mmCIF file of C-alpha atoms in Angstrom:
data_model
loop_
_atom_site.group_PDB
_atom_site.id
_atom_site.type_symbol
_atom_site.label_atom_id
_atom_site.label_comp_id
_atom_site.label_asym_id
_atom_site.label_seq_id
_atom_site.Cartn_x
_atom_site.Cartn_y
_atom_site.Cartn_z
ATOM 1 C CA UNK C 1 146.790 56.228 120.370
ATOM 2 C CA UNK C 2 143.402 57.222 119.579
ATOM 3 C CA UNK C 3 143.574 59.539 116.708
ATOM 4 C CA UNK C 4 142.392 63.124 117.244
ATOM 5 C CA UNK C 5 139.612 64.498 114.349
ATOM 6 C CA UNK C 6 140.253 68.342 113.063
ATOM 7 C CA UNK C 7 138.025 71.031 114.927
ATOM 8 C CA UNK C 8 136.715 70.734 111.070
ATOM 9 C CA UNK C 9 135.898 67.169 110.812
ATOM 10 C CA UNK C 10 133.998 67.834 113.998
ATOM 11 C CA UNK C 11 132.240 70.439 113.027
ATOM 12 C CA UNK C 12 131.208 68.605 109.782
ATOM 13 C CA UNK C 13 129.704 65.740 111.506
ATOM 14 C CA UNK C 14 128.109 67.980 114.038
ATOM 15 C CA UNK C 15 126.216 69.858 111.371
ATOM 16 C CA UNK C 16 126.060 66.303 109.760
ATOM 17 C CA UNK C 17 123.355 64.808 112.164
ATOM 18 C CA UNK C 18 121.674 67.349 113.324
ATOM 19 C CA UNK C 19 120.135 68.455 108.985
ATOM 20 C CA UNK C 20 117.708 70.341 110.478
ATOM 21 C CA UNK C 21 120.456 73.512 112.485
ATOM 22 C CA UNK C 22 122.606 73.072 108.854
ATOM 23 C CA UNK C 23 119.073 74.077 107.260
ATOM 24 C CA UNK C 24 118.161 76.695 109.274
ATOM 25 C CA UNK C 25 121.552 78.200 108.883
ATOM 26 C CA UNK C 26 121.622 78.435 105.365
ATOM 27 C CA UNK C 27 118.348 80.198 105.433
ATOM 28 C CA UNK C 28 119.400 82.589 107.711
ATOM 29 C CA UNK C 29 120.463 85.327 105.341
ATOM 30 C CA UNK C 30 118.283 85.317 102.782
ATOM 31 C CA UNK C 31 115.774 85.245 105.604
ATOM 32 C CA UNK C 32 117.084 88.342 106.484
ATOM 33 C CA UNK C 33 116.802 89.663 103.555
ATOM 34 C CA UNK C 34 113.621 89.153 102.543
ATOM 35 C CA UNK C 35 112.433 90.285 106.263
ATOM 36 C CA UNK C 36 114.561 93.258 105.641
ATOM 37 C CA UNK C 37 114.083 94.428 102.736
ATOM 38 C CA UNK C 38 110.614 93.010 101.481
ATOM 39 C CA UNK C 39 108.248 92.538 104.926
ATOM 40 C CA UNK C 40 109.901 95.842 105.920
ATOM 41 C CA UNK C 41 108.935 98.068 102.621
ATOM 42 C CA UNK C 42 105.216 96.844 103.306
ATOM 43 C CA UNK C 43 105.402 97.330 107.064
ATOM 44 C CA UNK C 44 106.721 101.389 106.001
ATOM 45 C CA UNK C 45 104.070 101.220 103.630
ATOM 46 C CA UNK C 46 101.197 100.874 105.787
ATOM 47 C CA UNK C 47 102.931 102.857 108.416
ATOM 48 C CA UNK C 48 103.172 106.152 105.840
ATOM 49 C CA UNK C 49 99.838 105.139 104.529
ATOM 50 C CA UNK C 50 98.390 106.871 108.353
ATOM 51 C CA UNK C 51 99.917 109.896 108.232
ATOM 52 C CA UNK C 52 99.140 112.939 106.202
ATOM 53 C CA UNK C 53 101.149 116.199 103.828
ATOM 54 C CA UNK C 54 101.578 119.441 104.705
ATOM 55 C CA UNK C 55 99.818 121.391 102.505
ATOM 56 C CA UNK C 56 102.071 124.421 102.419
ATOM 57 C CA UNK C 57 105.600 123.385 103.183
ATOM 58 C CA UNK C 58 104.724 120.151 101.324
ATOM 59 C CA UNK C 59 106.207 117.988 104.590
ATOM 60 C CA UNK C 60 105.178 114.503 106.000
ATOM 61 C CA UNK C 61 103.250 114.758 109.110
ATOM 62 C CA UNK C 62 103.871 111.862 110.896
ATOM 63 C CA UNK C 63 100.569 112.087 112.727
ATOM 64 C CA UNK C 64 98.193 109.218 112.685
ATOM 65 C CA UNK C 65 94.748 109.761 111.215
ATOM 66 C CA UNK C 66 92.711 107.744 108.800
ATOM 67 C CA UNK C 67 91.905 110.923 106.614
ATOM 68 C CA UNK C 68 93.424 109.315 104.233
ATOM 69 C CA UNK C 69 91.031 106.535 103.780
ATOM 70 C CA UNK C 70 88.043 108.080 104.224
ATOM 71 C CA UNK C 71 89.566 110.246 101.563
ATOM 72 C CA UNK C 72 89.977 107.005 99.185
ATOM 73 C CA UNK C 73 86.526 105.588 100.190
ATOM 74 C CA UNK C 74 84.966 108.439 99.680
ATOM 75 C CA UNK C 75 85.834 109.962 96.180
ATOM 76 C CA UNK C 76 83.713 108.610 93.972
ATOM 77 C CA UNK C 77 87.164 109.409 91.141
ATOM 78 C CA UNK C 78 88.667 106.748 93.460
ATOM 79 C CA UNK C 79 86.407 104.190 93.954
ATOM 80 C CA UNK C 80 86.262 104.495 90.239
ATOM 81 C CA UNK C 81 89.569 103.869 89.299
ATOM 82 C CA UNK C 82 89.664 100.949 91.939
ATOM 83 C CA UNK C 83 86.902 98.959 90.374
ATOM 84 C CA UNK C 84 88.670 99.635 86.663
ATOM 85 C CA UNK C 85 92.063 98.482 87.670
ATOM 86 C CA UNK C 86 90.264 94.706 89.217
ATOM 87 C CA UNK C 87 87.775 94.507 86.292
ATOM 88 C CA UNK C 88 91.032 95.254 83.792
ATOM 89 C CA UNK C 89 93.310 92.826 85.980
ATOM 90 C CA UNK C 90 89.888 90.248 86.361
ATOM 91 C CA UNK C 91 89.106 90.531 82.497
ATOM 92 C CA UNK C 92 93.333 89.653 81.458
ATOM 93 C CA UNK C 93 93.618 86.788 83.789
ATOM 94 C CA UNK C 94 90.362 85.339 81.577
ATOM 95 C CA UNK C 95 91.567 85.924 78.616
ATOM 96 C CA UNK C 96 94.953 85.140 79.466
ATOM 97 C CA UNK C 97 93.907 81.319 81.045
ATOM 98 C CA UNK C 98 91.148 81.210 77.686
ATOM 99 C CA UNK C 99 93.735 81.389 74.518
ATOM 100 C CA UNK C 100 96.508 80.127 76.941
ATOM 101 C CA UNK C 101 95.391 76.406 78.171
ATOM 102 C CA UNK C 102 94.924 75.019 74.507
ATOM 103 C CA UNK C 103 98.103 76.322 73.280
ATOM 104 C CA UNK C 104 99.970 74.743 76.793
ATOM 105 C CA UNK C 105 97.197 70.941 75.826
ATOM 106 C CA UNK C 106 99.161 71.194 72.594
ATOM 107 C CA UNK C 107 102.887 71.674 73.794
ATOM 108 C CA UNK C 108 101.715 69.314 76.713
ATOM 109 C CA UNK C 109 100.093 66.469 74.447
ATOM 110 C CA UNK C 110 99.920 66.694 71.369
ATOM 111 C CA UNK C 111 103.187 67.992 70.105
ATOM 112 C CA UNK C 112 106.006 65.802 70.186
ATOM 113 C CA UNK C 113 109.042 65.892 72.825
ATOM 114 C CA UNK C 114 111.306 67.940 70.332
ATOM 115 C CA UNK C 115 108.650 69.712 69.666
ATOM 116 C CA UNK C 116 107.754 70.776 73.519
ATOM 117 C CA UNK C 117 111.365 72.463 73.443
ATOM 118 C CA UNK C 118 111.204 74.446 70.510
ATOM 119 C CA UNK C 119 107.946 75.744 71.979
ATOM 120 C CA UNK C 120 108.309 76.766 74.927
ATOM 121 C CA UNK C 121 111.436 78.434 73.508
ATOM 122 C CA UNK C 122 109.326 80.374 71.506
ATOM 123 C CA UNK C 123 106.663 81.266 74.292
ATOM 124 C CA UNK C 124 109.730 82.434 76.412
ATOM 125 C CA UNK C 125 110.965 85.052 73.625
ATOM 126 C CA UNK C 126 108.608 87.433 74.411
ATOM 127 C CA UNK C 127 109.776 87.616 78.132
ATOM 128 C CA UNK C 128 113.582 88.481 76.899
ATOM 129 C CA UNK C 129 111.952 91.376 75.184
ATOM 130 C CA UNK C 130 111.998 94.729 77.108
ATOM 131 C CA UNK C 131 108.924 95.677 78.319
ATOM 132 C CA UNK C 132 108.633 99.151 77.125
ATOM 133 C CA UNK C 133 109.186 97.753 73.488
ATOM 134 C CA UNK C 134 106.456 95.886 72.954
ATOM 135 C CA UNK C 135 104.338 98.058 74.664
ATOM 136 C CA UNK C 136 104.769 100.736 72.590
ATOM 137 C CA UNK C 137 104.810 98.324 69.415
ATOM 138 C CA UNK C 138 100.969 97.451 70.356
ATOM 139 C CA UNK C 139 100.493 102.094 71.427
ATOM 140 C CA UNK C 140 101.737 101.401 67.025
ATOM 141 C CA UNK C 141 99.255 98.542 66.550
ATOM 142 C CA UNK C 142 96.991 100.727 67.697
ATOM 143 C CA UNK C 143 96.530 104.005 66.414
ATOM 144 C CA UNK C 144 94.504 105.476 64.652
ATOM 145 C CA UNK C 145 96.474 105.241 61.154
ATOM 146 C CA UNK C 146 97.929 102.043 62.571
ATOM 147 C CA UNK C 147 97.896 98.709 61.123
ATOM 148 C CA UNK C 148 94.576 97.024 62.995
ATOM 149 C CA UNK C 149 92.722 100.443 61.664
ATOM 150 C CA UNK C 150 94.586 99.579 57.955
ATOM 151 C CA UNK C 151 93.426 96.057 58.371
ATOM 152 C CA UNK C 152 89.882 96.455 59.753
ATOM 153 C CA UNK C 153 89.098 99.516 56.804
ATOM 154 C CA UNK C 154 88.416 97.484 54.205
ATOM 155 C CA UNK C 155 85.634 96.645 55.873
ATOM 156 C CA UNK C 156 84.492 99.716 57.099
ATOM 157 C CA UNK C 157 85.499 98.706 61.051
ATOM 158 C CA UNK C 158 88.247 100.527 63.311
ATOM 159 C CA UNK C 159 90.394 99.419 65.851
ATOM 160 C CA UNK C 160 89.049 100.114 69.172
ATOM 161 C CA UNK C 161 92.219 102.680 69.593
ATOM 162 C CA UNK C 162 93.473 103.845 73.354
ATOM 163 C CA UNK C 163 91.426 103.972 75.834
ATOM 164 C CA UNK C 164 90.678 100.567 78.634
ATOM 165 C CA UNK C 165 89.954 98.112 75.268
ATOM 166 C CA UNK C 166 93.614 97.999 74.270
ATOM 167 C CA UNK C 167 94.849 98.288 77.938
ATOM 168 C CA UNK C 168 93.511 94.792 78.363
ATOM 169 C CA UNK C 169 95.145 93.652 75.162
ATOM 170 C CA UNK C 170 98.048 94.747 76.119
ATOM 171 C CA UNK C 171 98.303 93.451 79.336
ATOM 172 C CA UNK C 172 96.867 90.420 77.998
ATOM 173 C CA UNK C 173 99.898 89.729 75.451
ATOM 174 C CA UNK C 174 102.798 91.155 78.211
ATOM 175 C CA UNK C 175 101.090 88.682 81.358
ATOM 176 C CA UNK C 176 100.294 85.801 78.207
ATOM 177 C CA UNK C 177 103.260 83.956 78.993
ATOM 178 C CA UNK C 178 103.189 83.815 82.435
ATOM 179 C CA UNK C 179 99.281 82.036 82.478
ATOM 180 C CA UNK C 180 100.962 79.254 79.667
ATOM 181 C CA UNK C 181 104.011 77.817 81.154
ATOM 182 C CA UNK C 182 102.373 76.942 84.688
ATOM 183 C CA UNK C 183 99.453 75.371 82.600
ATOM 184 C CA UNK C 184 101.756 73.498 80.394
ATOM 185 C CA UNK C 185 103.780 71.749 83.890
ATOM 186 C CA UNK C 186 100.334 71.287 85.027
ATOM 187 C CA UNK C 187 99.188 69.195 82.007
ATOM 188 C CA UNK C 188 102.726 67.473 81.674
ATOM 189 C CA UNK C 189 102.038 66.391 84.803
ATOM 190 C CA UNK C 190 98.892 64.669 84.307
ATOM 191 C CA UNK C 191 99.058 61.202 82.898
ATOM 192 C CA UNK C 192 97.689 60.179 79.664
ATOM 193 C CA UNK C 193 96.583 57.603 80.618
ATOM 194 C CA UNK C 194 93.573 59.229 83.538
ATOM 195 C CA UNK C 195 92.954 60.637 79.792
ATOM 196 C CA UNK C 196 92.601 57.433 77.832
ATOM 197 C CA UNK C 197 90.698 55.868 81.042
ATOM 198 C CA UNK C 198 87.863 58.922 80.800
ATOM 199 C CA UNK C 199 87.684 57.790 76.559
ATOM 200 C CA UNK C 200 87.315 53.986 77.359
ATOM 201 C CA UNK C 201 84.572 54.540 79.816
ATOM 202 C CA UNK C 202 82.791 56.514 76.881
ATOM 203 C CA UNK C 203 82.856 60.184 78.109
ATOM 204 C CA UNK C 204 82.962 62.206 75.049
ATOM 205 C CA UNK C 205 85.433 64.783 75.049
ATOM 206 C CA UNK C 206 84.057 67.707 76.578
ATOM 207 C CA UNK C 207 83.116 65.200 79.727
ATOM 208 C CA UNK C 208 86.503 64.616 80.237
ATOM 209 C CA UNK C 209 88.164 67.966 80.377
ATOM 210 C CA UNK C 210 85.688 69.062 82.869
ATOM 211 C CA UNK C 211 85.167 65.854 85.319
ATOM 212 C CA UNK C 212 89.647 64.251 84.507
ATOM 213 C CA UNK C 213 91.517 67.131 83.205
ATOM 214 C CA UNK C 214 90.227 70.562 84.329
ATOM 215 C CA UNK C 215 90.011 69.493 87.576
ATOM 216 C CA UNK C 216 93.851 68.039 87.718
ATOM 217 C CA UNK C 217 95.431 70.897 85.965
ATOM 218 C CA UNK C 218 93.360 73.738 88.127
ATOM 219 C CA UNK C 219 96.278 74.342 90.933
ATOM 220 C CA UNK C 220 98.347 75.351 87.288
ATOM 221 C CA UNK C 221 95.678 77.508 86.371
ATOM 222 C CA UNK C 222 95.442 79.362 89.810
ATOM 223 C CA UNK C 223 99.108 79.579 90.145
ATOM 224 C CA UNK C 224 99.067 80.892 86.053
ATOM 225 C CA UNK C 225 96.655 83.418 87.746
ATOM 226 C CA UNK C 226 98.214 84.710 90.654
ATOM 227 C CA UNK C 227 100.758 86.028 87.790
ATOM 228 C CA UNK C 228 98.469 87.760 85.750
ATOM 229 C CA UNK C 229 96.354 88.790 88.619
ATOM 230 C CA UNK C 230 98.991 90.594 90.327
ATOM 231 C CA UNK C 231 100.510 91.871 87.205
ATOM 232 C CA UNK C 232 98.425 93.475 85.691
ATOM 233 C CA UNK C 233 97.038 94.970 89.788
ATOM 234 C CA UNK C 234 99.428 96.853 90.252
ATOM 235 C CA UNK C 235 100.711 98.241 86.355
ATOM 236 C CA UNK C 236 101.186 101.450 84.993
ATOM 237 C CA UNK C 237 102.908 101.597 82.405
ATOM 238 C CA UNK C 238 101.274 100.156 79.802
ATOM 239 C CA UNK C 239 98.529 102.235 81.041
ATOM 240 C CA UNK C 240 100.172 105.647 80.389
ATOM 241 C CA UNK C 241 101.331 104.208 77.022
ATOM 242 C CA UNK C 242 97.817 102.435 75.399
ATOM 243 C CA UNK C 243 95.366 103.556 78.235
ATOM 244 C CA UNK C 244 94.141 107.063 76.733
ATOM 245 C CA UNK C 245 92.997 109.005 79.806
ATOM 246 C CA UNK C 246 91.986 106.023 81.456
ATOM 247 C CA UNK C 247 93.614 105.244 84.712
ATOM 248 C CA UNK C 248 94.412 102.316 87.381
ATOM 249 C CA UNK C 249 95.591 102.770 90.882
ATOM 250 C CA UNK C 250 99.505 102.611 90.164
ATOM 251 C CA UNK C 251 98.785 105.512 87.787
ATOM 252 C CA UNK C 252 97.750 107.005 91.175
ATOM 253 C CA UNK C 253 100.614 105.453 92.683
ATOM 254 C CA UNK C 254 102.857 107.208 90.686
ATOM 255 C CA UNK C 255 100.759 110.963 89.960
ATOM 256 C CA UNK C 256 100.808 111.498 93.847
ATOM 257 C CA UNK C 257 104.612 110.430 94.398
ATOM 258 C CA UNK C 258 106.249 112.865 90.973
ATOM 259 C CA UNK C 259 103.245 115.885 90.452
ATOM 260 C CA UNK C 260 101.570 115.605 93.676
ATOM 261 C CA UNK C 261 104.097 114.807 96.114
ATOM 262 C CA UNK C 262 101.762 112.747 98.888
ATOM 263 C CA UNK C 263 103.895 109.987 100.068
ATOM 264 C CA UNK C 264 101.755 108.655 102.783
ATOM 265 C CA UNK C 265 98.090 109.306 100.106
ATOM 266 C CA UNK C 266 100.782 107.541 97.975
ATOM 267 C CA UNK C 267 101.247 104.565 100.347
ATOM 268 C CA UNK C 268 97.387 104.723 101.035
ATOM 269 C CA UNK C 269 96.569 103.750 97.729
ATOM 270 C CA UNK C 270 99.139 101.319 97.165
ATOM 271 C CA UNK C 271 97.624 99.506 100.357
ATOM 272 C CA UNK C 272 94.931 98.590 98.016
ATOM 273 C CA UNK C 273 96.276 95.844 95.462
ATOM 274 C CA UNK C 274 98.312 94.738 98.283
ATOM 275 C CA UNK C 275 95.532 93.849 100.469
ATOM 276 C CA UNK C 276 93.569 92.429 97.452
ATOM 277 C CA UNK C 277 96.380 90.234 96.975
ATOM 278 C CA UNK C 278 96.375 88.971 100.212
ATOM 279 C CA UNK C 279 92.850 88.180 100.095
ATOM 280 C CA UNK C 280 92.688 86.363 96.453
ATOM 281 C CA UNK C 281 95.901 84.229 97.814
ATOM 282 C CA UNK C 282 93.682 83.697 101.494
ATOM 283 C CA UNK C 283 90.901 82.480 99.253
ATOM 284 C CA UNK C 284 92.725 80.311 97.083
ATOM 285 C CA UNK C 285 94.577 79.016 99.426
ATOM 286 C CA UNK C 286 90.795 78.142 101.384
ATOM 287 C CA UNK C 287 90.216 76.231 98.236
ATOM 288 C CA UNK C 288 93.345 74.083 98.241
ATOM 289 C CA UNK C 289 94.496 74.726 94.766
ATOM 290 C CA UNK C 290 97.384 75.402 96.306
ATOM 291 C CA UNK C 291 98.630 72.731 98.137
ATOM 292 C CA UNK C 292 99.194 71.085 95.218
ATOM 293 C CA UNK C 293 101.581 73.059 93.518
#
């Protein structure tokens, strides 16, 4: 008599022969969650941006109009805040890249394997601390009677105080690990033999960096810039703590949700960083920098 396989064995054999179907079923739940929680929230954000608020009752009016966008782009205050936000995000990204690259290079190419593990832990350690603790620590350092002014006072100098400069310094510190770790991973994958070959062919250090190291680690720099740029673009807490009277787009969104109770206009302002990031990701993708990540 021919042995009949149990149903569970037949089902297991069926899915074993169809790995794509098995993978699709495994991804169904997380993809549904992504579609509902993330993409659904973005869709609701874009839809709400075309609505308005009744000035007398404060209720949301679901009549479609471009009034919020007209106000956003025609008002010089909002244009200034938008340019300030993008400028701060770009400056933070550049500062972090300049600081992170030599640190990541030392970790990946100069440190011993044991020292690499220690350095990676040291870079990741600030991520375990509270965001607010780190931001308020910088507020203390940059205050009028803080450590920075105490150190500069004998030289007849003073710190930047609270404002845009303090915001850039604080955000650069907060997001620096997100730039170091991708660059470190990219440099670790870079074969040392290529650097040695460049030197053997007579290339100086700067030429080796420009022609060999930088092109091959560019995707890693782009990956780090996505983190630092997007996180700075949407931040509103650091500028509240050390920004003085300066505002960023996140503050406008927060104020319109809370004090102003104008959810549609808050949604309109929130679309700006989303669109900027979509344009940035599209530009990065066109360069081919993300293909090898």
